[in-house]
């Protein structure tokens, strides 16, 4: 969820009666559009005043809004805020009371690191409360446990067209039967995986 789209340039909340119900994102294929509905729930209510003024761990108060690309929420009410930049590529975990309790990640290409040039675009929590990050510029998705420990990655640090490879890792959604669909943006396709990162199938514009 890109929190910047929730507010106008003058700081006022955008009016959208369906914001708390569903968020739709569209993956464009040549001559064909696939639209995936996301049941969005409480994270659609995140406001800059609720989270963004909080300090990072051991650091002075920071306005996250200028470097935040996404925010999500787990089943316990904790928030995960994804930031970007050479000095700020990380995930910060907050309690439901907005207290920072954990940070993980750094700029780079190693496991648990995020590309700082093409910043990580999305953060998601799966049904087991594991955290997934769309590491866009590194063309991969990374999975962490709720304590920030790296579990696995799908894709690599360079773009590819094979199964399980990506060109511009962009977004994902989880299905009720325990799978995830991933948007492989510049390859104009969707790829399906299980939660252990195993490739299952793909949908492309070549049908």
PDB file of C-alpha atoms in Angstrom, residues 68-154:
ATOM      1  CA  UNK A  68       8.283   5.566   2.949  1.00  0.00           C
ATOM      2  CA  UNK A  69       7.156   3.432   0.030  1.00  0.00           C
ATOM      3  CA  UNK A  70       4.628   1.105   1.717  1.00  0.00           C
ATOM      4  CA  UNK A  71       3.003   0.058   4.985  1.00  0.00           C
ATOM      5  CA  UNK A  72       1.130  -3.071   6.033  1.00  0.00           C
ATOM      6  CA  UNK A  73      -0.305  -4.625   9.192  1.00  0.00           C
ATOM      7  CA  UNK A  74      -0.173  -8.123  10.696  1.00  0.00           C
ATOM      8  CA  UNK A  75      -2.834 -10.116  12.533  1.00  0.00           C
ATOM      9  CA  UNK A  76      -1.634  -8.788  15.907  1.00  0.00           C
ATOM     10  CA  UNK A  77      -2.072  -5.165  14.904  1.00  0.00           C
ATOM     11  CA  UNK A  78       1.640  -4.473  14.388  1.00  0.00           C
ATOM     12  CA  UNK A  79       2.634  -2.187  11.535  1.00  0.00           C
ATOM     13  CA  UNK A  80       5.518  -2.750   9.130  1.00  0.00           C
ATOM     14  CA  UNK A  81       6.809   0.391   7.397  1.00  0.00           C
ATOM     15  CA  UNK A  82       9.039  -0.012   4.340  1.00  0.00           C
ATOM     16  CA  UNK A  83      11.510   2.821   3.693  1.00  0.00           C
ATOM     17  CA  UNK A  84      13.983   3.418   0.898  1.00  0.00           C
ATOM     18  CA  UNK A  85      17.215   5.269   0.142  1.00  0.00           C
ATOM     19  CA  UNK A  86      20.933   4.619   0.510  1.00  0.00           C
ATOM     20  CA  UNK A  87      20.784   5.290   4.263  1.00  0.00           C
ATOM     21  CA  UNK A  88      17.211   4.216   4.915  1.00  0.00           C
ATOM     22  CA  UNK A  89      16.487   0.992   3.016  1.00  0.00           C
ATOM     23  CA  UNK A  90      14.842  -0.965   5.797  1.00  0.00           C
ATOM     24  CA  UNK A  91      11.681  -2.225   7.432  1.00  0.00           C
ATOM     25  CA  UNK A  92      10.581  -0.773  10.763  1.00  0.00           C
ATOM     26  CA  UNK A  93       8.080  -2.681  12.892  1.00  0.00           C
ATOM     27  CA  UNK A  94       5.718  -0.789  15.205  1.00  0.00           C
ATOM     28  CA  UNK A  95       3.349  -2.037  17.848  1.00  0.00           C
ATOM     29  CA  UNK A  96      -0.348  -1.229  17.633  1.00  0.00           C
ATOM     30  CA  UNK A  97       0.487   1.644  20.025  1.00  0.00           C
ATOM     31  CA  UNK A  98       2.924   3.046  17.454  1.00  0.00           C
ATOM     32  CA  UNK A  99       6.107   2.158  19.341  1.00  0.00           C
ATOM     33  CA  UNK A 100       9.077   1.090  17.168  1.00  0.00           C
ATOM     34  CA  UNK A 101      10.292  -2.331  18.283  1.00  0.00           C
ATOM     35  CA  UNK A 102      12.333  -3.721  15.399  1.00  0.00           C
ATOM     36  CA  UNK A 103      14.320  -2.706  12.332  1.00  0.00           C
ATOM     37  CA  UNK A 104      15.772  -4.926   9.647  1.00  0.00           C
ATOM     38  CA  UNK A 105      17.259  -4.501   6.192  1.00  0.00           C
ATOM     39  CA  UNK A 106      19.883  -2.269   4.581  1.00  0.00           C
ATOM     40  CA  UNK A 107      20.866  -1.031   1.122  1.00  0.00           C
ATOM     41  CA  UNK A 108      22.512  -3.686  -1.019  1.00  0.00           C
ATOM     42  CA  UNK A 109      22.055  -6.903  -2.970  1.00  0.00           C
ATOM     43  CA  UNK A 110      22.644  -9.513  -0.267  1.00  0.00           C
ATOM     44  CA  UNK A 111      20.006 -11.543   1.539  1.00  0.00           C
ATOM     45  CA  UNK A 112      17.921  -9.198   3.675  1.00  0.00           C
ATOM     46  CA  UNK A 113      19.077  -6.120   1.769  1.00  0.00           C
ATOM     47  CA  UNK A 114      17.100  -3.910  -0.624  1.00  0.00           C
ATOM     48  CA  UNK A 115      17.955  -1.980  -3.767  1.00  0.00           C
ATOM     49  CA  UNK A 116      18.309   1.707  -2.923  1.00  0.00           C
ATOM     50  CA  UNK A 117      18.196   3.096  -6.471  1.00  0.00           C
ATOM     51  CA  UNK A 118      14.918   1.593  -7.680  1.00  0.00           C
ATOM     52  CA  UNK A 119      13.405   1.477  -4.239  1.00  0.00           C
ATOM     53  CA  UNK A 120      11.487  -1.520  -2.821  1.00  0.00           C
ATOM     54  CA  UNK A 121       7.885  -1.027  -3.853  1.00  0.00           C
ATOM     55  CA  UNK A 122       5.709  -3.188  -1.610  1.00  0.00           C
ATOM     56  CA  UNK A 123       5.461  -4.950   1.737  1.00  0.00           C
ATOM     57  CA  UNK A 124       2.972  -7.695   2.568  1.00  0.00           C
ATOM     58  CA  UNK A 125       2.092 -10.035   5.434  1.00  0.00           C
ATOM     59  CA  UNK A 126       1.079 -13.611   4.603  1.00  0.00           C
ATOM     60  CA  UNK A 127      -1.447 -15.763   6.533  1.00  0.00           C
ATOM     61  CA  UNK A 128       1.353 -16.967   8.863  1.00  0.00           C
ATOM     62  CA  UNK A 129       2.419 -13.384   9.681  1.00  0.00           C
ATOM     63  CA  UNK A 130       5.619 -13.671   7.684  1.00  0.00           C
ATOM     64  CA  UNK A 131       6.691 -10.469   5.936  1.00  0.00           C
ATOM     65  CA  UNK A 132       7.309 -10.269   2.197  1.00  0.00           C
ATOM     66  CA  UNK A 133       9.118  -7.361   0.520  1.00  0.00           C
ATOM     67  CA  UNK A 134       9.011  -6.569  -3.203  1.00  0.00           C
ATOM     68  CA  UNK A 135      12.683  -5.696  -3.733  1.00  0.00           C
ATOM     69  CA  UNK A 136      11.927  -4.010  -7.032  1.00  0.00           C
ATOM     70  CA  UNK A 137      15.366  -2.946  -8.240  1.00  0.00           C
ATOM     71  CA  UNK A 138      16.907  -6.287  -7.278  1.00  0.00           C
ATOM     72  CA  UNK A 139      14.198  -8.115  -9.265  1.00  0.00           C
ATOM     73  CA  UNK A 140      13.181 -10.371  -6.413  1.00  0.00           C
ATOM     74  CA  UNK A 141      10.870 -10.932  -3.470  1.00  0.00           C
ATOM     75  CA  UNK A 142      12.209 -11.622  -0.004  1.00  0.00           C
ATOM     76  CA  UNK A 143      10.465 -13.388   2.866  1.00  0.00           C
ATOM     77  CA  UNK A 144      11.165 -12.711   6.551  1.00  0.00           C
ATOM     78  CA  UNK A 145       9.703 -13.981   9.787  1.00  0.00           C
ATOM     79  CA  UNK A 146       8.002 -11.589  12.196  1.00  0.00           C
ATOM     80  CA  UNK A 147      11.353 -11.004  13.957  1.00  0.00           C
ATOM     81  CA  UNK A 148      12.989  -9.809  10.757  1.00  0.00           C
ATOM     82  CA  UNK A 149      14.988 -12.973  10.093  1.00  0.00           C
ATOM     83  CA  UNK A 150      15.563 -13.714   6.403  1.00  0.00           C
ATOM     84  CA  UNK A 151      13.824 -16.920   5.245  1.00  0.00           C
ATOM     85  CA  UNK A 152      14.013 -17.092   1.457  1.00  0.00           C
ATOM     86  CA  UNK A 153      14.001 -15.158  -1.774  1.00  0.00           C
ATOM     87  CA  UNK A 154      12.318 -15.636  -5.125  1.00  0.00           C
TER      88      UNK A 154
END
